[in-house]
Short mmCIF file of C-alpha atoms and ligand atoms in Angstrom, two decimals:
data_model
loop_
_atom_site.label_atom_id
_atom_site.label_comp_id
_atom_site.label_asym_id
_atom_site.label_seq_id
_atom_site.Cartn_x
_atom_site.Cartn_y
_atom_site.Cartn_z
CA MET A 5 -160.98 -259.55 127.95
CA SER A 6 -159.72 -262.18 130.36
CA SER A 7 -159.11 -261.37 134.01
CA GLU A 8 -155.39 -261.80 133.29
CA GLN A 9 -155.50 -258.84 130.96
CA ASN A 10 -157.90 -256.69 132.95
CA PRO A 11 -156.60 -256.56 136.51
CA CYS A 12 -159.63 -254.55 137.71
CA LYS A 13 -161.77 -257.69 137.50
CA ASN A 14 -159.74 -259.15 140.35
CA ILE A 15 -159.87 -256.07 142.56
CA ARG A 16 -162.71 -255.38 144.98
CA VAL A 17 -163.53 -252.48 147.25
CA VAL A 18 -164.89 -253.59 150.61
CA LEU A 19 -166.77 -251.07 152.77
CA VAL A 20 -167.17 -252.21 156.35
CA ASN A 21 -170.30 -251.37 158.32
CA THR A 22 -170.94 -248.08 156.53
CA THR A 23 -173.43 -245.85 158.35
CA HIS A 24 -174.42 -243.33 155.68
CA PRO A 25 -175.88 -244.79 152.49
CA GLY A 26 -174.84 -241.61 150.65
CA ASN A 27 -171.22 -242.64 151.21
CA ILE A 28 -171.90 -246.01 149.59
CA GLY A 29 -173.35 -244.24 146.54
CA SER A 30 -170.48 -241.76 146.37
CA ALA A 31 -167.94 -244.57 146.73
CA ALA A 32 -169.62 -246.45 143.84
CA ARG A 33 -169.39 -243.33 141.70
CA ALA A 34 -165.73 -242.81 142.66
CA MET A 35 -164.97 -246.40 141.67
CA LYS A 36 -166.83 -246.35 138.37
CA THR A 37 -165.07 -243.19 137.15
CA MET A 38 -161.77 -245.05 137.58
CA GLY A 39 -162.79 -248.37 136.04
CA GLN A 40 -163.46 -250.30 139.24
CA SER A 41 -166.66 -252.32 139.42
CA SER A 42 -166.56 -254.80 142.25
CA LEU A 43 -168.14 -253.52 145.47
CA TYR A 44 -168.56 -255.55 148.66
CA LEU A 45 -170.56 -254.24 151.61
CA VAL A 46 -169.98 -255.77 155.01
CA ASP A 47 -173.00 -255.33 157.26
CA PRO A 48 -174.10 -251.95 155.88
CA VAL A 49 -176.37 -250.00 158.24
CA ASP A 50 -178.79 -248.84 155.52
CA PHE A 51 -178.71 -250.62 152.16
CA PRO A 52 -180.26 -250.71 149.56
CA SER A 53 -181.22 -247.08 149.80
CA GLY A 54 -182.54 -244.27 147.62
CA GLU A 55 -179.81 -242.02 148.93
CA ALA A 56 -177.08 -244.42 147.85
CA ARG A 57 -178.70 -244.58 144.41
CA ALA A 58 -178.98 -240.81 144.16
CA LEU A 59 -175.35 -240.19 145.15
CA SER A 60 -174.04 -242.93 142.88
CA SER A 61 -175.06 -240.64 140.04
CA GLY A 62 -175.47 -243.42 137.49
CA ALA A 63 -173.13 -245.97 139.03
CA THR A 64 -176.25 -247.92 139.99
CA ASP A 65 -174.92 -251.07 138.32
CA LEU A 66 -172.23 -251.25 141.01
CA LEU A 67 -174.90 -250.95 143.72
CA GLU A 68 -177.12 -253.56 142.07
CA ASN A 69 -174.22 -255.99 141.76
CA ALA A 70 -172.80 -255.22 145.22
CA VAL A 71 -172.12 -258.30 147.32
CA VAL A 72 -173.47 -257.90 150.86
CA THR A 73 -171.91 -260.02 153.60
CA SER A 74 -172.32 -260.03 157.36
CA THR A 75 -168.61 -260.30 158.19
CA LEU A 76 -165.32 -259.06 156.76
CA GLU A 77 -164.02 -262.65 156.76
CA GLU A 78 -166.70 -263.63 154.24
CA ALA A 79 -166.01 -260.62 152.01
CA ILE A 80 -162.30 -261.45 151.73
CA ALA A 81 -162.43 -265.26 151.98
CA ASP A 82 -161.18 -265.87 148.43
CA CYS A 83 -158.67 -263.00 148.37
CA GLU A 84 -154.91 -263.51 148.25
CA LEU A 85 -154.05 -259.93 149.10
CA VAL A 86 -156.03 -257.79 151.56
CA VAL A 87 -155.15 -254.14 152.11
CA GLY A 88 -156.76 -252.12 154.90
CA ALA A 89 -157.14 -248.36 154.44
CA SER A 90 -156.62 -246.52 157.67
CA ALA A 91 -156.67 -242.83 158.56
CA ARG A 92 -154.70 -243.45 161.72
CA VAL A 93 -151.43 -245.26 161.74
CA ARG A 94 -151.74 -247.94 164.38
CA GLY A 95 -149.01 -249.82 166.05
CA ILE A 96 -150.15 -253.24 164.94
CA SER A 97 -147.07 -254.35 163.05
CA LEU A 98 -148.67 -254.38 159.62
CA SER A 99 -146.51 -253.05 156.84
CA LEU A 100 -147.63 -249.57 155.89
CA THR A 101 -147.60 -248.20 152.35
CA ASP A 102 -148.80 -245.16 150.47
CA PRO A 103 -151.57 -245.28 147.84
CA ARG A 104 -149.20 -245.12 144.86
CA ASP A 105 -147.00 -248.04 145.86
CA THR A 106 -150.07 -249.95 147.03
CA ALA A 107 -151.82 -249.47 143.69
CA GLN A 108 -148.78 -250.66 141.75
CA ASP A 109 -148.51 -253.82 143.82
CA VAL A 110 -152.27 -254.43 143.76
CA VAL A 111 -152.47 -254.08 139.97
CA ALA A 112 -149.40 -256.28 139.45
CA GLU A 113 -150.81 -259.05 141.67
CA ALA A 114 -154.33 -258.73 140.21
CA LYS A 115 -152.86 -258.99 136.73
CA ASP A 116 -151.24 -262.28 137.72
CA GLY A 117 -154.67 -263.55 138.70
CA ALA A 118 -154.66 -262.89 142.45
CA LYS A 119 -157.87 -261.62 144.00
CA VAL A 120 -157.28 -258.42 145.93
CA ALA A 121 -159.44 -256.51 148.44
CA LEU A 122 -159.13 -252.89 149.48
CA VAL A 123 -160.92 -252.55 152.80
CA PHE A 124 -162.37 -249.28 154.13
CA GLY A 125 -163.70 -248.68 157.63
CA ARG A 126 -166.65 -247.00 159.30
CA GLU A 127 -167.14 -243.25 159.11
CA ASP A 128 -166.88 -242.73 162.85
CA ARG A 129 -164.23 -245.21 163.97
CA GLY A 130 -162.61 -246.73 160.91
CA LEU A 131 -161.54 -250.37 161.04
CA THR A 132 -161.14 -252.20 164.33
CA ASN A 133 -157.75 -253.65 165.20
CA GLU A 134 -159.26 -257.14 164.72
CA GLU A 135 -160.35 -256.19 161.21
CA LEU A 136 -156.93 -254.71 160.42
CA ARG A 137 -155.33 -257.97 161.59
CA LEU A 138 -157.17 -259.73 158.75
CA CYS A 139 -155.27 -257.51 156.31
CA HIS A 140 -151.81 -258.20 154.89
CA ARG A 141 -150.91 -254.56 154.88
CA GLN A 142 -152.15 -251.10 155.65
CA VAL A 143 -152.46 -248.19 153.25
CA HIS A 144 -152.43 -244.67 154.56
CA ILE A 145 -153.23 -241.63 152.40
CA PRO A 146 -150.56 -239.16 153.51
CA SER A 147 -152.88 -236.52 154.93
CA VAL A 148 -151.67 -234.00 157.51
CA ALA A 149 -151.29 -235.48 160.98
CA GLU A 150 -153.55 -232.91 162.69
CA PHE A 151 -156.51 -233.66 160.37
CA SER A 152 -155.84 -237.05 158.88
CA SER A 153 -159.26 -238.50 158.21
CA LEU A 154 -160.76 -238.19 154.72
CA ASN A 155 -164.41 -238.76 153.97
CA LEU A 156 -164.93 -242.47 153.20
CA ALA A 157 -165.86 -241.93 149.52
CA ALA A 158 -163.00 -239.46 149.10
CA SER A 159 -160.54 -242.08 150.29
CA VAL A 160 -162.09 -244.63 147.89
CA GLN A 161 -161.57 -242.03 145.14
CA VAL A 162 -157.89 -241.54 145.97
CA LEU A 163 -157.18 -245.27 145.95
CA SER A 164 -159.26 -245.85 142.79
CA TYR A 165 -157.40 -243.03 141.05
CA GLU A 166 -154.06 -244.57 141.92
CA LEU A 167 -155.29 -247.95 140.67
CA ARG A 168 -156.31 -246.30 137.41
CA MET A 169 -152.90 -244.62 137.04
CA ALA A 170 -151.20 -247.94 137.71
CA VAL A 171 -153.38 -249.71 135.12
CA LEU A 172 -152.70 -247.01 132.51
CA ALA A 173 -148.98 -247.09 133.23
CA GLN A 174 -148.94 -250.84 132.89
CA GLU A 175 -150.88 -250.74 129.61
CA GLY A 176 -148.58 -247.99 128.37
CA SER A 177 -151.73 -245.94 127.62
CA SER A 178 -151.83 -242.20 127.49
CA LYS A 179 -153.07 -240.55 130.67
CA VAL A 180 -154.70 -237.68 128.83
CA PRO A 181 -157.59 -238.17 126.42
CA GLU A 182 -156.79 -237.82 122.74
CA VAL A 183 -158.38 -234.50 121.74
CA ARG A 184 -157.33 -234.41 118.10
CA GLU A 185 -160.45 -233.82 115.97
CA HIS A 186 -158.83 -234.07 112.53
CA ALA A 187 -156.15 -236.25 111.02
CA PRO A 188 -152.63 -234.83 111.12
CA ALA A 189 -151.41 -233.15 107.93
CA SER A 190 -149.53 -235.58 105.70
CA SER A 191 -145.78 -235.35 105.03
CA GLU A 192 -146.51 -234.27 101.49
CA GLN A 193 -148.73 -231.45 102.74
CA MET A 194 -146.12 -230.31 105.26
CA GLU A 195 -143.35 -230.41 102.63
CA GLY A 196 -145.56 -228.19 100.44
CA TYR A 197 -146.10 -225.92 103.41
CA TYR A 198 -142.37 -225.59 104.19
CA LYS A 199 -141.68 -224.70 100.57
CA HIS A 200 -144.46 -222.13 100.62
CA LEU A 201 -143.25 -220.76 103.97
CA ARG A 202 -139.71 -220.35 102.71
CA GLU A 203 -140.88 -218.55 99.57
CA THR A 204 -143.06 -216.22 101.61
CA LEU A 205 -140.30 -215.48 104.10
CA GLU A 206 -137.98 -214.70 101.19
CA ASP A 207 -140.69 -212.46 99.66
CA VAL A 208 -141.05 -210.44 102.85
CA GLY A 209 -137.26 -210.22 103.27
CA PHE A 210 -137.24 -212.13 106.51
CA PHE A 211 -133.95 -213.97 106.08
CA LYS A 212 -131.76 -210.88 105.56
CA SER A 213 -128.27 -212.05 106.55
CA CYS A 214 -129.51 -215.22 108.28
CA ASN A 215 -128.96 -218.61 106.75
CA PRO A 216 -132.38 -219.72 105.40
CA GLU A 217 -131.43 -223.39 105.81
CA LYS A 218 -130.79 -222.96 109.52
CA ILE A 219 -134.02 -221.02 110.09
CA MET A 220 -136.03 -223.54 108.09
CA THR A 221 -134.52 -226.41 110.11
CA LYS A 222 -135.65 -224.71 113.33
CA LEU A 223 -139.10 -224.02 111.93
CA ARG A 224 -139.48 -227.60 110.79
CA ARG A 225 -138.63 -228.73 114.29
CA LEU A 226 -141.26 -226.38 115.72
CA TYR A 227 -143.97 -227.70 113.40
CA ALA A 228 -142.89 -231.30 113.92
CA ARG A 229 -143.44 -230.79 117.64
CA SER A 230 -146.97 -229.51 117.25
CA ARG A 231 -147.94 -231.82 114.35
CA PRO A 232 -150.62 -229.60 112.74
CA ASP A 233 -153.82 -231.31 111.67
CA ARG A 234 -155.38 -230.86 108.23
CA VAL A 235 -157.55 -227.94 109.26
CA GLU A 236 -154.62 -226.16 110.90
CA TYR A 237 -152.54 -226.90 107.81
CA ASN A 238 -155.16 -225.17 105.63
CA ILE A 239 -155.12 -222.14 107.93
CA LEU A 240 -151.32 -221.95 107.76
CA ARG A 241 -151.35 -222.21 103.97
CA GLY A 242 -154.10 -219.55 103.84
CA ILE A 243 -152.00 -217.14 105.90
CA LEU A 244 -149.08 -217.54 103.50
CA SER A 245 -151.25 -217.09 100.40
CA GLU A 246 -152.86 -213.95 101.80
CA THR A 247 -149.45 -212.57 102.78
CA GLN A 248 -148.24 -213.05 99.22
CA VAL A 249 -151.40 -211.43 97.78
CA ALA A 250 -150.98 -208.41 100.10
CA LEU A 251 -147.31 -208.12 99.19
CA ARG A 252 -148.03 -208.18 95.47
CA SER A 253 -150.68 -205.47 95.76
CA LEU A 254 -148.29 -203.31 97.85
CA ARG A 255 -145.59 -203.63 95.18
CA LYS A 256 -147.91 -202.64 92.34
N1 SAH B 312 -162.32 -241.66 162.45
C1 SAH B 312 -161.91 -242.77 161.64
C2 SAH B 312 -161.83 -242.36 160.21
C3 SAH B 312 -162.86 -242.98 159.43
S1 SAH B 312 -162.91 -242.37 157.82
C4 SAH B 312 -160.56 -243.26 162.07
O1 SAH B 312 -159.91 -242.54 162.77
O2 SAH B 312 -160.16 -244.33 161.67
C5 SAH B 312 -163.57 -243.79 157.02
C6 SAH B 312 -162.56 -244.63 156.31
O3 SAH B 312 -161.98 -243.91 155.24
C7 SAH B 312 -161.41 -245.13 157.12
O4 SAH B 312 -161.71 -246.25 157.87
C8 SAH B 312 -160.40 -245.48 156.05
O5 SAH B 312 -160.69 -246.73 155.48
C9 SAH B 312 -160.65 -244.37 155.03
N2 SAH B 312 -159.72 -243.26 155.24
C10 SAH B 312 -160.00 -242.01 155.67
N3 SAH B 312 -158.89 -241.26 155.74
C11 SAH B 312 -157.87 -242.05 155.33
C12 SAH B 312 -156.47 -241.88 155.16
N4 SAH B 312 -155.86 -240.73 155.44
N5 SAH B 312 -155.74 -242.92 154.70
C13 SAH B 312 -156.33 -244.10 154.41
N6 SAH B 312 -157.65 -244.33 154.55
C14 SAH B 312 -158.41 -243.32 154.99
#
């Protein structure tokens, strides 16, 4: 897949001067679950570290491939769009966006080939104003004003999730995993089922004064919505057959 098709290749997460290595590991895990793989660490206090490894919970490839730099300037040198994540909204005339709009813009630009950085600050004091000035815009996760600061890895998770949603929306992919275990029943099978259903409903006297055509149209719509698979189809046919057997033995 070329970088044009996979925008994630052009997106990097930059953690600035992180104190706790566990947060680096947790951030790597958060990224990997959402399809992000490029991690930059600016002057980390403790890295590499067993704690980062442990908390990455298998996202060790991101840690092994992490690019370590001594300044933010180096980490973003080749980037065309730099977004700073900030818990506090500062008055430094950067445009401010929410994670959803940010992710859509980031994915769109990354898809066009631009390199994009999402920059996260220190646990205790976030990003400095000088660091924020290196960014083109600020993203703020709309937390409550009285308690606005998320854990570093949690904020990486929120942004990575929004990136993932933006990528899926752009690909037109489903956002829920396909859970179907068996192939859907074929049209021929369903036509056989509707015929069988109608016969059985007639046998049990279901239609009474109702118009069977109208009822069958509604039932077809119901089944079309749920699209039974082959195993479900067999169960449905089995119910009808057993109903007919029971009816026959009652009438004897
Ligand atoms: N006390 C710091 C918060 C640091 S939290 C401060 O006031 O800035 C560590 C990092 O997580 C922040 O620098 C920021 O990048 C990210 N973060 C935490 N909460 C956030 C929020 N509500 N919106 C955007 N980023 C957030």
